[in-house]
């Protein structure tokens, strides 16, 4: 099946209002343009400089999401154009996004990344630490960043119960923050979870955004 065909197939399974992020990391401009020609506009990359190259080369109505781990010193490269940064995992990174957004007179949308997987390699705040960050004052001072929601990844395992438990923790944290701290923030409305292998589980747990790469483009040769 074509790239456009697979996107259409996935879109057809998504509940109303759920956003598909087509994960285009490692993919060529030609592959991305196939999805673009089929009408898709939201793409996810995990390396800042790759995303900048693609932004420069491709149509300007593409909305670029940074889904990977971000080093603070790379924020400046994407600050002029990035649409949503999924992986805010420290106060330092949050403050740097604010500083760079100010330079470009923008308000940049971000998600707080939560660590719920068993693997040590996955970045993110621990759910028990997120409150410390929220009450730290950084959020009130950083007026050029808008926290739109939560992002997370489940453990890479065939055990669907475990994956559902981990997505359940993300959902709980999202609802908790929405009811508590962000009650007055009408824009706190994104729960980004689910990839090619597990987005069907994430949808059962009310994901509002799924990030899908290999189910659209085929297996990746590199990460
Ligand atoms: C690569 C990646 C994805 C997409 O993974 P697939 O298994 O190819 O769908 C989703 N989210 C993040 C954070 C990723 O790095």
PDB file of C-alpha atoms in Angstrom, residues 49-187:
ATOM      1  CA  UNK A  49      18.979  19.813  13.016  1.00  0.00           C
ATOM      2  CA  UNK A  50      17.231  17.262  10.774  1.00  0.00           C
ATOM      3  CA  UNK A  51      13.968  19.089  11.434  1.00  0.00           C
ATOM      4  CA  UNK A  52      15.568  22.443  10.541  1.00  0.00           C
ATOM      5  CA  UNK A  53      16.860  21.013   7.238  1.00  0.00           C
ATOM      6  CA  UNK A  54      13.416  19.679   6.373  1.00  0.00           C
ATOM      7  CA  UNK A  55      11.717  22.919   7.433  1.00  0.00           C
ATOM      8  CA  UNK A  56      14.051  24.844   5.114  1.00  0.00           C
ATOM      9  CA  UNK A  57      13.433  22.547   2.154  1.00  0.00           C
ATOM     10  CA  UNK A  58       9.736  21.731   2.402  1.00  0.00           C
ATOM     11  CA  UNK A  59       6.448  23.698   2.167  1.00  0.00           C
ATOM     12  CA  UNK A  60       5.963  26.263   4.913  1.00  0.00           C
ATOM     13  CA  UNK A  61       2.467  25.164   5.895  1.00  0.00           C
ATOM     14  CA  UNK A  62       3.875  21.963   7.413  1.00  0.00           C
ATOM     15  CA  UNK A  63       3.552  21.965  11.200  1.00  0.00           C
ATOM     16  CA  UNK A  64       6.730  20.518  12.681  1.00  0.00           C
ATOM     17  CA  UNK A  65       6.581  18.692  15.997  1.00  0.00           C
ATOM     18  CA  UNK A  66       9.761  17.939  17.944  1.00  0.00           C
ATOM     19  CA  UNK A  67       9.080  14.551  19.510  1.00  0.00           C
ATOM     20  CA  UNK A  68      12.592  13.576  20.649  1.00  0.00           C
ATOM     21  CA  UNK A  69      14.828  14.466  23.550  1.00  0.00           C
ATOM     22  CA  UNK A  70      16.053  18.073  23.167  1.00  0.00           C
ATOM     23  CA  UNK A  71      19.357  19.465  24.371  1.00  0.00           C
ATOM     24  CA  UNK A  72      18.956  23.031  25.593  1.00  0.00           C
ATOM     25  CA  UNK A  73      21.645  24.359  23.258  1.00  0.00           C
ATOM     26  CA  UNK A  74      19.632  23.197  20.224  1.00  0.00           C
ATOM     27  CA  UNK A  75      16.404  25.014  21.081  1.00  0.00           C
ATOM     28  CA  UNK A  76      17.489  28.208  19.319  1.00  0.00           C
ATOM     29  CA  UNK A  77      17.562  26.459  15.930  1.00  0.00           C
ATOM     30  CA  UNK A  78      13.888  25.481  15.993  1.00  0.00           C
ATOM     31  CA  UNK A  79      12.460  28.354  18.043  1.00  0.00           C
ATOM     32  CA  UNK A  80      11.412  30.393  14.984  1.00  0.00           C
ATOM     33  CA  UNK A  81       9.101  27.730  13.560  1.00  0.00           C
ATOM     34  CA  UNK A  82       8.470  24.684  15.766  1.00  0.00           C
ATOM     35  CA  UNK A  83       4.732  24.012  16.229  1.00  0.00           C
ATOM     36  CA  UNK A  84       4.843  21.763  19.320  1.00  0.00           C
ATOM     37  CA  UNK A  85       7.708  20.464  21.465  1.00  0.00           C
ATOM     38  CA  UNK A  86       6.623  17.129  23.004  1.00  0.00           C
ATOM     39  CA  UNK A  87       9.616  16.374  25.201  1.00  0.00           C
ATOM     40  CA  UNK A  88       9.929  19.021  27.919  1.00  0.00           C
ATOM     41  CA  UNK A  89      11.634  17.039  30.675  1.00  0.00           C
ATOM     42  CA  UNK A  90      13.374  19.646  32.845  1.00  0.00           C
ATOM     43  CA  UNK A  91      12.913  23.151  34.184  1.00  0.00           C
ATOM     44  CA  UNK A  92      16.138  24.113  32.410  1.00  0.00           C
ATOM     45  CA  UNK A  93      14.797  23.093  29.006  1.00  0.00           C
ATOM     46  CA  UNK A  94      11.463  24.789  29.698  1.00  0.00           C
ATOM     47  CA  UNK A  95      13.208  28.051  30.575  1.00  0.00           C
ATOM     48  CA  UNK A  96      15.407  27.881  27.495  1.00  0.00           C
ATOM     49  CA  UNK A  97      12.355  27.404  25.255  1.00  0.00           C
ATOM     50  CA  UNK A  98      10.852  30.486  26.895  1.00  0.00           C
ATOM     51  CA  UNK A  99      14.039  32.506  26.348  1.00  0.00           C
ATOM     52  CA  UNK A 100      14.285  31.564  22.672  1.00  0.00           C
ATOM     53  CA  UNK A 101      10.558  32.050  22.078  1.00  0.00           C
ATOM     54  CA  UNK A 102      10.918  35.567  23.490  1.00  0.00           C
ATOM     55  CA  UNK A 103      13.719  36.326  21.024  1.00  0.00           C
ATOM     56  CA  UNK A 104      11.370  35.506  18.167  1.00  0.00           C
ATOM     57  CA  UNK A 105       8.348  37.131  19.802  1.00  0.00           C
ATOM     58  CA  UNK A 106       6.449  33.849  19.796  1.00  0.00           C
ATOM     59  CA  UNK A 107       4.501  31.759  22.262  1.00  0.00           C
ATOM     60  CA  UNK A 108       5.669  28.172  21.787  1.00  0.00           C
ATOM     61  CA  UNK A 109       3.384  25.249  22.629  1.00  0.00           C
ATOM     62  CA  UNK A 110       4.940  22.399  24.619  1.00  0.00           C
ATOM     63  CA  UNK A 111       4.044  19.139  26.314  1.00  0.00           C
ATOM     64  CA  UNK A 112       5.515  17.919  29.577  1.00  0.00           C
ATOM     65  CA  UNK A 113       7.089  14.502  29.088  1.00  0.00           C
ATOM     66  CA  UNK A 114       6.378  11.973  31.816  1.00  0.00           C
ATOM     67  CA  UNK A 115       8.443   8.866  32.413  1.00  0.00           C
ATOM     68  CA  UNK A 116       6.134   5.900  32.989  1.00  0.00           C
ATOM     69  CA  UNK A 117       8.018   3.086  31.187  1.00  0.00           C
ATOM     70  CA  UNK A 118      10.175   0.427  32.797  1.00  0.00           C
ATOM     71  CA  UNK A 119      13.172   1.293  30.619  1.00  0.00           C
ATOM     72  CA  UNK A 120      15.795   3.643  32.075  1.00  0.00           C
ATOM     73  CA  UNK A 121      16.543   5.098  28.670  1.00  0.00           C
ATOM     74  CA  UNK A 122      13.286   7.008  28.339  1.00  0.00           C
ATOM     75  CA  UNK A 123      13.403  10.659  29.321  1.00  0.00           C
ATOM     76  CA  UNK A 124      10.820  12.578  31.269  1.00  0.00           C
ATOM     77  CA  UNK A 125       9.687  13.837  34.639  1.00  0.00           C
ATOM     78  CA  UNK A 126       8.666  11.130  37.087  1.00  0.00           C
ATOM     79  CA  UNK A 127       4.966  11.570  37.858  1.00  0.00           C
ATOM     80  CA  UNK A 128       5.849  12.205  41.527  1.00  0.00           C
ATOM     81  CA  UNK A 129       8.217  15.042  40.549  1.00  0.00           C
ATOM     82  CA  UNK A 130       5.914  16.946  38.239  1.00  0.00           C
ATOM     83  CA  UNK A 131       4.261  18.882  41.042  1.00  0.00           C
ATOM     84  CA  UNK A 132       7.591  20.274  42.225  1.00  0.00           C
ATOM     85  CA  UNK A 133       8.185  21.653  38.757  1.00  0.00           C
ATOM     86  CA  UNK A 134       4.721  23.118  38.500  1.00  0.00           C
ATOM     87  CA  UNK A 135       4.847  24.929  41.823  1.00  0.00           C
ATOM     88  CA  UNK A 136       8.436  26.101  41.255  1.00  0.00           C
ATOM     89  CA  UNK A 137       7.354  29.415  39.769  1.00  0.00           C
ATOM     90  CA  UNK A 138       9.037  28.817  36.412  1.00  0.00           C
ATOM     91  CA  UNK A 139       5.690  28.298  34.744  1.00  0.00           C
ATOM     92  CA  UNK A 140       4.234  31.610  35.871  1.00  0.00           C
ATOM     93  CA  UNK A 141       7.345  33.507  34.803  1.00  0.00           C
ATOM     94  CA  UNK A 142       7.704  31.876  31.401  1.00  0.00           C
ATOM     95  CA  UNK A 143       4.988  33.694  29.523  1.00  0.00           C
ATOM     96  CA  UNK A 144       6.304  32.725  26.078  1.00  0.00           C
ATOM     97  CA  UNK A 145       5.660  29.016  26.616  1.00  0.00           C
ATOM     98  CA  UNK A 146       2.205  27.484  26.702  1.00  0.00           C
ATOM     99  CA  UNK A 147       1.827  24.068  28.299  1.00  0.00           C
ATOM    100  CA  UNK A 148      -0.636  22.163  26.144  1.00  0.00           C
ATOM    101  CA  UNK A 149      -0.541  18.766  27.830  1.00  0.00           C
ATOM    102  CA  UNK A 150       1.356  15.565  28.531  1.00  0.00           C
ATOM    103  CA  UNK A 151       3.482  13.246  26.407  1.00  0.00           C
ATOM    104  CA  UNK A 152       4.811   9.814  27.229  1.00  0.00           C
ATOM    105  CA  UNK A 153       5.974   6.474  25.936  1.00  0.00           C
ATOM    106  CA  UNK A 154       5.139   2.995  27.145  1.00  0.00           C
ATOM    107  CA  UNK A 155       7.695   0.234  27.590  1.00  0.00           C
ATOM    108  CA  UNK A 156       8.542  -1.528  24.344  1.00  0.00           C
ATOM    109  CA  UNK A 157       6.975  -4.883  25.242  1.00  0.00           C
ATOM    110  CA  UNK A 158       4.447  -7.301  23.739  1.00  0.00           C
ATOM    111  CA  UNK A 159       2.681  -7.292  27.129  1.00  0.00           C
ATOM    112  CA  UNK A 160      -0.389  -5.211  26.310  1.00  0.00           C
ATOM    113  CA  UNK A 161      -1.554  -5.121  29.922  1.00  0.00           C
ATOM    114  CA  UNK A 162       1.667  -3.440  30.942  1.00  0.00           C
ATOM    115  CA  UNK A 163       1.411  -0.939  28.099  1.00  0.00           C
ATOM    116  CA  UNK A 164      -2.194  -0.174  29.084  1.00  0.00           C
ATOM    117  CA  UNK A 165      -1.142   0.298  32.729  1.00  0.00           C
ATOM    118  CA  UNK A 166       1.540   2.777  31.695  1.00  0.00           C
ATOM    119  CA  UNK A 167      -0.762   4.711  29.371  1.00  0.00           C
ATOM    120  CA  UNK A 168      -3.270   4.689  32.225  1.00  0.00           C
ATOM    121  CA  UNK A 169      -0.708   6.477  34.396  1.00  0.00           C
ATOM    122  CA  UNK A 170      -0.279   9.148  31.734  1.00  0.00           C
ATOM    123  CA  UNK A 171      -4.025   9.590  31.494  1.00  0.00           C
ATOM    124  CA  UNK A 172      -4.299   9.888  35.271  1.00  0.00           C
ATOM    125  CA  UNK A 173      -1.542  12.507  35.418  1.00  0.00           C
ATOM    126  CA  UNK A 174      -3.148  14.424  32.539  1.00  0.00           C
ATOM    127  CA  UNK A 175      -6.569  14.482  34.221  1.00  0.00           C
ATOM    128  CA  UNK A 176      -5.035  15.363  37.565  1.00  0.00           C
ATOM    129  CA  UNK A 177      -3.115  18.332  36.155  1.00  0.00           C
ATOM    130  CA  UNK A 178      -6.076  19.480  34.109  1.00  0.00           C
ATOM    131  CA  UNK A 179      -8.394  19.469  37.113  1.00  0.00           C
ATOM    132  CA  UNK A 180      -5.848  20.996  39.458  1.00  0.00           C
ATOM    133  CA  UNK A 181      -3.170  23.328  38.275  1.00  0.00           C
ATOM    134  CA  UNK A 182      -4.368  24.014  34.788  1.00  0.00           C
ATOM    135  CA  UNK A 183      -8.049  24.454  35.459  1.00  0.00           C
ATOM    136  CA  UNK A 184      -7.830  28.022  34.264  1.00  0.00           C
ATOM    137  CA  UNK A 185      -5.771  27.040  31.240  1.00  0.00           C
ATOM    138  CA  UNK A 186      -8.304  26.161  28.605  1.00  0.00           C
ATOM    139  CA  UNK A 187      -5.429  25.142  26.323  1.00  0.00           C
TER     140      UNK A 187
END
